[in-house]
Tab-separated table of C-alpha atoms in Angstrom:
chain	number	residue	atom	x	y	z
A	1	MET	CA	0.000	0.000	0.000
A	2	SER	CA	1.376	3.463	-0.944
A	3	GLU	CA	0.437	7.065	-0.340
A	4	ALA	CA	1.594	10.493	-1.542
A	5	VAL	CA	3.334	12.830	0.924
A	6	GLU	CA	4.422	16.439	0.511
A	7	THR	CA	8.062	17.292	1.122
A	8	PRO	CA	9.205	20.634	2.703
A	9	THR	CA	9.961	21.965	-0.819
A	10	GLY	CA	6.367	21.387	-1.906
A	11	ALA	CA	7.109	18.358	-4.080
A	12	ARG	CA	4.967	15.294	-3.695
A	13	ARG	CA	6.522	11.860	-3.394
A	14	ARG	CA	4.925	8.443	-3.246
A	15	VAL	CA	6.027	6.278	-0.345
A	16	VAL	CA	5.234	2.659	0.379
A	17	ASP	CA	3.716	1.672	3.696
A	18	ALA	CA	5.334	-1.722	4.241
A	19	PRO	CA	6.826	-3.505	7.250
A	20	LEU	CA	10.581	-3.425	7.701
A	21	ARG	CA	12.286	-6.602	6.563
A	22	PRO	CA	15.846	-7.860	6.920
A	23	PRO	CA	18.061	-7.193	3.882
A	24	TRP	CA	18.005	-10.897	2.971
A	25	SER	CA	15.043	-13.113	2.175
A	26	GLN	CA	13.776	-15.480	4.839
A	27	GLN	CA	15.079	-18.694	3.300
A	28	GLY	CA	17.420	-19.866	6.030
A	29	LEU	CA	20.202	-22.178	4.879
A	30	LEU	CA	19.258	-21.743	1.213
A	31	GLU	CA	19.976	-18.035	1.548
A	32	VAL	CA	23.413	-18.845	2.996
A	33	PHE	CA	24.535	-20.507	-0.207
A	34	ARG	CA	23.226	-17.604	-2.274
A	35	HIS	CA	25.945	-15.600	-0.502
A	36	ARG	CA	28.651	-18.101	-1.484
A	37	TYR	CA	31.301	-15.443	-1.951
A	38	ILE	CA	30.886	-14.066	1.579
A	39	LEU	CA	30.720	-17.623	2.909
A	40	SER	CA	34.031	-18.465	1.232
A	41	LEU	CA	35.588	-15.332	2.740
A	42	LEU	CA	34.426	-16.376	6.211
A	43	VAL	CA	35.841	-19.877	5.755
A	44	ARG	CA	39.212	-18.561	4.578
A	45	ARG	CA	39.223	-16.048	7.432
A	46	GLU	CA	38.571	-18.813	9.989
A	47	ILE	CA	41.327	-21.021	8.561
A	48	ALA	CA	43.810	-18.140	8.426
A	49	ALA	CA	42.951	-17.052	11.988
A	50	ARG	CA	43.434	-20.580	13.312
A	51	TYR	CA	47.034	-20.757	12.051
A	52	GLN	CA	47.959	-17.091	12.426
A	53	GLY	CA	51.436	-16.775	13.907
A	54	SER	CA	51.974	-20.542	13.698
A	55	VAL	CA	55.259	-21.937	12.428
A	56	LEU	CA	53.828	-25.285	11.337
A	57	GLY	CA	50.567	-23.856	10.020
A	58	LEU	CA	48.399	-26.458	8.277
A	59	VAL	CA	50.636	-29.249	9.572
A	60	TRP	CA	48.745	-28.980	12.871
A	61	SER	CA	45.672	-30.370	11.091
A	62	TYR	CA	47.699	-33.590	10.735
A	63	VAL	CA	49.330	-33.496	14.169
A	64	ASN	CA	46.124	-33.173	16.220
A	65	PRO	CA	44.278	-36.268	14.896
A	66	LEU	CA	47.494	-38.290	14.810
A	67	THR	CA	48.136	-37.448	18.457
A	68	GLN	CA	44.630	-38.539	19.447
A	69	PHE	CA	45.034	-41.686	17.378
A	70	PHE	CA	48.269	-42.722	19.093
A	71	ILE	CA	46.774	-42.049	22.536
A	72	TYR	CA	43.661	-44.141	21.824
A	73	TYR	CA	45.670	-46.869	20.130
A	74	PHE	CA	48.153	-47.103	23.012
A	75	VAL	CA	45.501	-47.108	25.746
A	76	MET	CA	42.877	-49.289	24.071
A	77	GLY	CA	45.047	-51.294	21.703
A	78	ILE	CA	48.178	-51.931	23.787
A	79	LEU	CA	47.155	-51.568	27.444
A	80	PHE	CA	43.712	-53.152	27.089
A	81	GLY	CA	44.801	-55.603	24.413
A	82	ARG	CA	41.997	-54.622	22.050
A	83	ALA	CA	44.344	-54.736	19.029
A	84	ASN	CA	44.629	-58.518	19.363
A	85	ARG	CA	40.852	-58.929	19.070
A	86	VAL	CA	40.176	-56.536	16.164
A	87	GLU	CA	42.037	-56.963	12.898
A	88	ASN	CA	43.822	-53.766	11.833
A	89	PHE	CA	42.630	-52.089	14.997
A	90	ALA	CA	44.591	-48.923	14.183
A	91	ILE	CA	42.580	-48.348	10.992
A	92	HIS	CA	39.362	-49.199	12.858
A	93	VAL	CA	40.106	-46.487	15.410
A	94	PHE	CA	41.322	-43.860	12.964
A	95	ALA	CA	38.353	-44.253	10.588
A	96	GLY	CA	35.991	-43.632	13.501
A	97	LEU	CA	38.155	-40.830	14.868
A	98	ILE	CA	37.872	-38.847	11.622
A	99	ILE	CA	34.070	-38.812	11.817
A	100	VAL	CA	33.991	-38.118	15.556
A	101	HIS	CA	36.520	-35.296	15.270
A	102	PHE	CA	34.655	-33.744	12.329
A	103	PHE	CA	31.328	-33.878	14.165
A	104	THR	CA	32.551	-32.605	17.540
A	105	GLU	CA	34.646	-29.854	15.924
A	106	THR	CA	31.613	-28.694	13.918
A	107	MET	CA	29.440	-28.732	17.015
A	108	ASN	CA	31.939	-26.960	19.293
A	109	ALA	CA	33.146	-24.320	16.819
A	110	GLY	CA	29.611	-23.750	15.547
A	111	THR	CA	28.324	-23.191	19.078
A	112	ARG	CA	30.832	-20.353	19.595
A	113	SER	CA	30.588	-18.957	16.058
A	114	ILE	CA	27.997	-16.211	16.579
A	115	VAL	CA	29.411	-14.919	19.872
A	116	ARG	CA	32.945	-15.034	18.474
A	117	ASN	CA	31.869	-13.040	15.397
A	118	LYS	CA	29.499	-10.672	17.168
A	119	SER	CA	30.931	-7.573	15.470
A	120	LEU	CA	30.219	-9.082	12.056
A	121	VAL	CA	26.776	-10.294	13.133
A	122	GLN	CA	25.833	-6.752	14.157
A	123	LYS	CA	27.297	-4.994	11.116
A	124	MET	CA	26.954	-7.339	8.134
A	125	ALA	CA	23.622	-7.778	6.348
A	126	VAL	CA	23.945	-11.537	5.837
A	127	PRO	CA	21.985	-14.552	7.081
A	128	ARG	CA	23.210	-15.342	10.571
A	129	GLU	CA	23.120	-19.061	9.791
A	130	MET	CA	26.231	-18.347	7.755
A	131	PHE	CA	28.490	-18.414	10.803
A	132	PRO	CA	27.668	-21.967	12.016
A	133	VAL	CA	27.765	-23.177	8.395
A	134	ALA	CA	31.209	-21.602	7.933
A	135	SER	CA	32.403	-23.464	11.045
A	136	MET	CA	31.170	-26.744	9.546
A	137	LEU	CA	33.001	-26.065	6.277
A	138	VAL	CA	36.234	-25.259	8.157
A	139	SER	CA	35.929	-28.593	9.971
A	140	LEU	CA	35.247	-30.325	6.660
A	141	PHE	CA	38.394	-28.711	5.253
A	142	HIS	CA	40.441	-30.428	7.959
A	143	VAL	CA	38.902	-33.807	7.126
A	144	GLY	CA	40.962	-33.831	3.917
A	145	PRO	CA	44.419	-34.268	5.526
A	146	GLN	CA	43.013	-36.905	7.877
A	147	VAL	CA	41.518	-38.929	5.022
A	148	LEU	CA	44.852	-38.682	3.216
A	149	ILE	CA	46.605	-40.265	6.211
A	150	LEU	CA	43.907	-42.948	6.362
A	151	LEU	CA	44.309	-43.728	2.658
A	152	VAL	CA	48.057	-44.208	3.088
A	153	ALA	CA	47.512	-46.526	6.077
A	154	THR	CA	44.790	-48.576	4.391
A	155	THR	CA	46.803	-48.905	1.166
A	156	LEU	CA	49.772	-50.258	3.131
A	157	ALA	CA	47.395	-52.704	4.831
A	158	GLY	CA	46.163	-54.016	1.471
A	159	TRP	CA	42.923	-52.016	1.226
A	160	ARG	CA	40.557	-53.155	-1.494
A	161	PRO	CA	37.994	-50.407	-2.203
A	162	ASP	CA	34.519	-51.267	-3.468
A	163	PRO	CA	31.556	-49.174	-4.715
A	164	TRP	CA	29.388	-49.930	-1.692
A	165	GLY	CA	32.208	-48.904	0.599
A	166	MET	CA	32.534	-45.539	-1.163
A	167	PHE	CA	28.759	-45.091	-0.900
A	168	TYR	CA	28.876	-45.637	2.862
A	169	GLY	CA	31.831	-43.261	3.182
A	170	VAL	CA	29.961	-40.452	1.415
A	171	MET	CA	26.828	-41.126	3.458
A	172	ALA	CA	28.887	-40.987	6.663
A	173	LEU	CA	30.148	-37.510	5.780
A	174	LEU	CA	26.649	-36.322	4.808
A	175	ILE	CA	25.203	-37.536	8.117
A	176	SER	CA	27.956	-35.787	10.077
A	177	MET	CA	27.546	-32.579	8.075
A	178	CYS	CA	23.760	-32.440	8.512
A	179	LEU	CA	23.647	-33.368	12.192
A	180	GLY	CA	26.698	-31.272	13.097
A	181	THR	CA	25.245	-28.209	11.345
A	182	ALA	CA	21.861	-28.771	12.996
A	183	LEU	CA	23.332	-28.857	16.505
A	184	ALA	CA	25.641	-25.933	15.690
A	185	LEU	CA	22.614	-23.847	14.655
A	186	MET	CA	20.654	-24.611	17.808
A	187	PHE	CA	23.564	-24.319	20.222
A	188	SER	CA	24.966	-21.148	18.620
A	189	ALA	CA	21.638	-19.361	19.133
A	190	ALA	CA	21.298	-20.739	22.666
A	191	ASN	CA	24.874	-19.681	23.483
A	192	VAL	CA	23.964	-16.056	22.757
A	193	PHE	CA	21.358	-16.133	25.534
A	194	LEU	CA	23.245	-18.405	27.942
A	195	ARG	CA	27.027	-18.565	27.609
A	196	ASP	CA	27.200	-21.781	29.663
A	197	VAL	CA	25.966	-23.643	26.583
A	198	SER	CA	29.448	-23.745	25.038
A	199	ASN	CA	30.831	-25.447	28.166
A	200	ALA	CA	27.956	-27.932	28.167
A	201	VAL	CA	28.687	-28.778	24.529
A	202	ASN	CA	32.330	-29.504	25.431
A	203	VAL	CA	31.089	-32.002	28.018
A	204	LEU	CA	28.703	-33.521	25.468
A	205	SER	CA	31.639	-34.086	23.104
A	206	ASN	CA	33.192	-36.480	25.619
A	207	PHE	CA	30.088	-38.674	25.528
A	208	VAL	CA	30.185	-38.692	21.721
A	209	ARG	CA	33.676	-40.195	21.680
A	210	PHE	CA	32.659	-43.113	23.863
A	211	GLY	CA	29.125	-43.488	22.528
A	212	VAL	CA	30.181	-44.748	19.103
A	213	PRO	CA	32.031	-47.940	18.017
A	214	MET	CA	35.408	-46.305	17.598
A	215	MET	CA	37.602	-47.615	20.412
A	216	TYR	CA	35.593	-50.812	20.577
A	217	PRO	CA	33.992	-52.879	17.785
A	218	TYR	CA	30.253	-52.922	17.117
A	219	THR	CA	30.283	-56.687	17.753
A	220	LEU	CA	31.051	-55.975	21.420
A	221	VAL	CA	27.879	-53.863	21.682
A	222	ALA	CA	25.841	-56.542	19.925
A	223	LEU	CA	27.292	-59.186	22.280
A	224	ARG	CA	26.783	-57.294	25.550
A	225	PHE	CA	23.336	-55.904	24.646
A	226	HIS	CA	22.090	-58.728	22.459
A	227	GLY	CA	18.609	-57.945	21.162
A	228	HIS	CA	18.688	-54.404	22.602
A	229	THR	CA	20.949	-52.539	20.196
A	230	GLY	CA	18.058	-50.613	18.593
A	231	LEU	CA	18.424	-47.657	20.959
A	232	TYR	CA	22.184	-47.554	20.419
A	233	LEU	CA	21.706	-47.490	16.655
A	234	LEU	CA	19.264	-44.579	16.851
A	235	ASN	CA	22.275	-42.290	17.203
A	236	PRO	CA	23.055	-41.128	13.623
A	237	ILE	CA	26.753	-40.676	14.445
A	238	VAL	CA	26.953	-44.409	15.192
A	239	GLU	CA	25.906	-45.111	11.601
A	240	ALA	CA	28.318	-42.441	10.356
A	241	VAL	CA	31.231	-44.128	12.143
A	242	LEU	CA	30.141	-47.575	10.960
A	243	GLY	CA	29.804	-46.221	7.417
A	244	PHE	CA	33.338	-44.820	7.400
A	245	GLN	CA	34.682	-48.063	8.835
A	246	ARG	CA	32.769	-49.946	6.137
A	247	ALA	CA	34.453	-47.734	3.539
A	248	PHE	CA	38.047	-48.084	4.774
A	249	TRP	CA	38.518	-50.579	7.591
A	250	VAL	CA	36.513	-53.479	6.128
A	251	GLY	CA	38.441	-53.338	2.845
A	252	ALA	CA	41.744	-53.440	4.766
A	253	THR	CA	40.968	-56.735	6.534
A	254	SER	CA	42.037	-60.138	5.244
A	255	HIS	CA	38.452	-61.218	4.453
A	256	PRO	CA	36.384	-58.082	3.671
A	257	ALA	CA	33.174	-59.957	2.811
A	258	ARG	CA	33.266	-61.886	6.081
A	259	THR	CA	34.126	-58.764	8.074
A	260	ALA	CA	31.223	-56.853	6.507
A	261	THR	CA	28.879	-59.705	7.419
A	262	ILE	CA	30.086	-60.368	10.953
A	263	ASP	CA	31.372	-57.014	12.234
A	264	MET	CA	28.699	-54.731	10.754
A	265	PRO	CA	24.953	-54.590	11.521
A	266	PRO	CA	23.019	-56.859	9.114
A	267	ASN	CA	20.814	-54.012	7.859
A	268	LEU	CA	23.475	-51.308	7.571
A	269	LEU	CA	22.026	-49.847	4.347
A	270	TRP	CA	18.637	-49.166	5.924
A	271	LEU	CA	20.237	-47.880	9.126
A	272	THR	CA	22.423	-45.469	7.157
A	273	VAL	CA	19.510	-44.095	5.119
A	274	ARG	CA	17.456	-43.765	8.292
A	275	ALA	CA	20.296	-41.925	10.038
A	276	LEU	CA	20.502	-39.424	7.175
A	277	LEU	CA	16.722	-38.876	7.268
A	278	ILE	CA	16.835	-38.340	11.046
A	279	SER	CA	19.681	-35.854	10.600
A	280	LEU	CA	17.712	-33.946	7.943
A	281	VAL	CA	14.649	-33.775	10.202
A	282	ILE	CA	16.793	-32.453	13.063
A	283	LEU	CA	18.367	-29.940	10.658
A	284	ALA	CA	14.900	-28.685	9.612
A	285	PHE	CA	13.890	-28.353	13.269
A	286	ALA	CA	17.148	-26.542	14.073
A	287	GLN	CA	16.590	-24.104	11.209
A	288	SER	CA	13.066	-23.388	12.432
A	289	THR	CA	14.296	-22.825	15.994
A	290	PHE	CA	17.132	-20.588	14.821
A	291	SER	CA	14.743	-18.494	12.692
A	292	ARG	CA	12.541	-17.823	15.725
A	293	LEU	CA	15.503	-16.705	17.843
A	294	GLU	CA	17.685	-14.800	15.386
A	295	LYS	CA	15.710	-11.531	15.608
A	296	ARG	CA	16.718	-11.258	19.267
A	297	ILE	CA	20.367	-12.172	18.701
A	298	PRO	CA	21.817	-8.681	17.951
A	299	GLU	CA	20.339	-7.095	21.075
A	300	ARG	CA	21.693	-9.893	23.284
A	301	LEU	CA	25.193	-9.425	21.830
A	302	LEU	CA	25.405	-5.787	22.955
């Protein structure tokens, strides 16, 4: 609706009576990828800031997961003797560690992303979902060096890749991306209103590491909780870890077909598809929750 108004000089101008809207359309995550250039700048800025003043630079993206791997392998594989029960236990652990590290890093960095970039949130006319998404993409960037290390290890172990394995590997990354982004969206908004959320998410990350079949095989869960593994398998990150192990660890064992039959859930395909669907539903809910809260974010950052 419009009306004509008279200016102090006597001229008449037509103005539109319309509600104020943000300078971007209300399309949530879709709008983020319409601003791909700004998103790429944020990702490069995050990566550069992480290694600013560092002598080793990107090498740290190799050192950190390798350090965790050696700690887990020494404690679980050597001290607890788990390596004697699981063939190529080192690859089993590292394949799971890549997914767990990617997910927890996305969740932790995404939770802090809006508060850490509060000056940009207040000044830039961009979708605020962009900051958690940028954190996810930075974490995904660091998956590359880790997968490279895994490929070298699996090749030395006699890895035999197969199409189904590659399918499960891609699905594992998609599940981690969707669920990690969903939790980053919800927790980043909540962290603006209650800064204790970031500390709570750090605690939650510890449960993630032990709540998936990374330092222990899935067969141990099936043995100890025989007939009651349904609740355990409702966690999408469990399927993501199993999918990545199916892609790399299974092909590095002496009998891949037997390992896939015995050491993986019998209905892994359905479980993986279900995990992705659950992650997408949680992502849609997270986007809806974030949209309801984002109007109040700038005033709480003051």
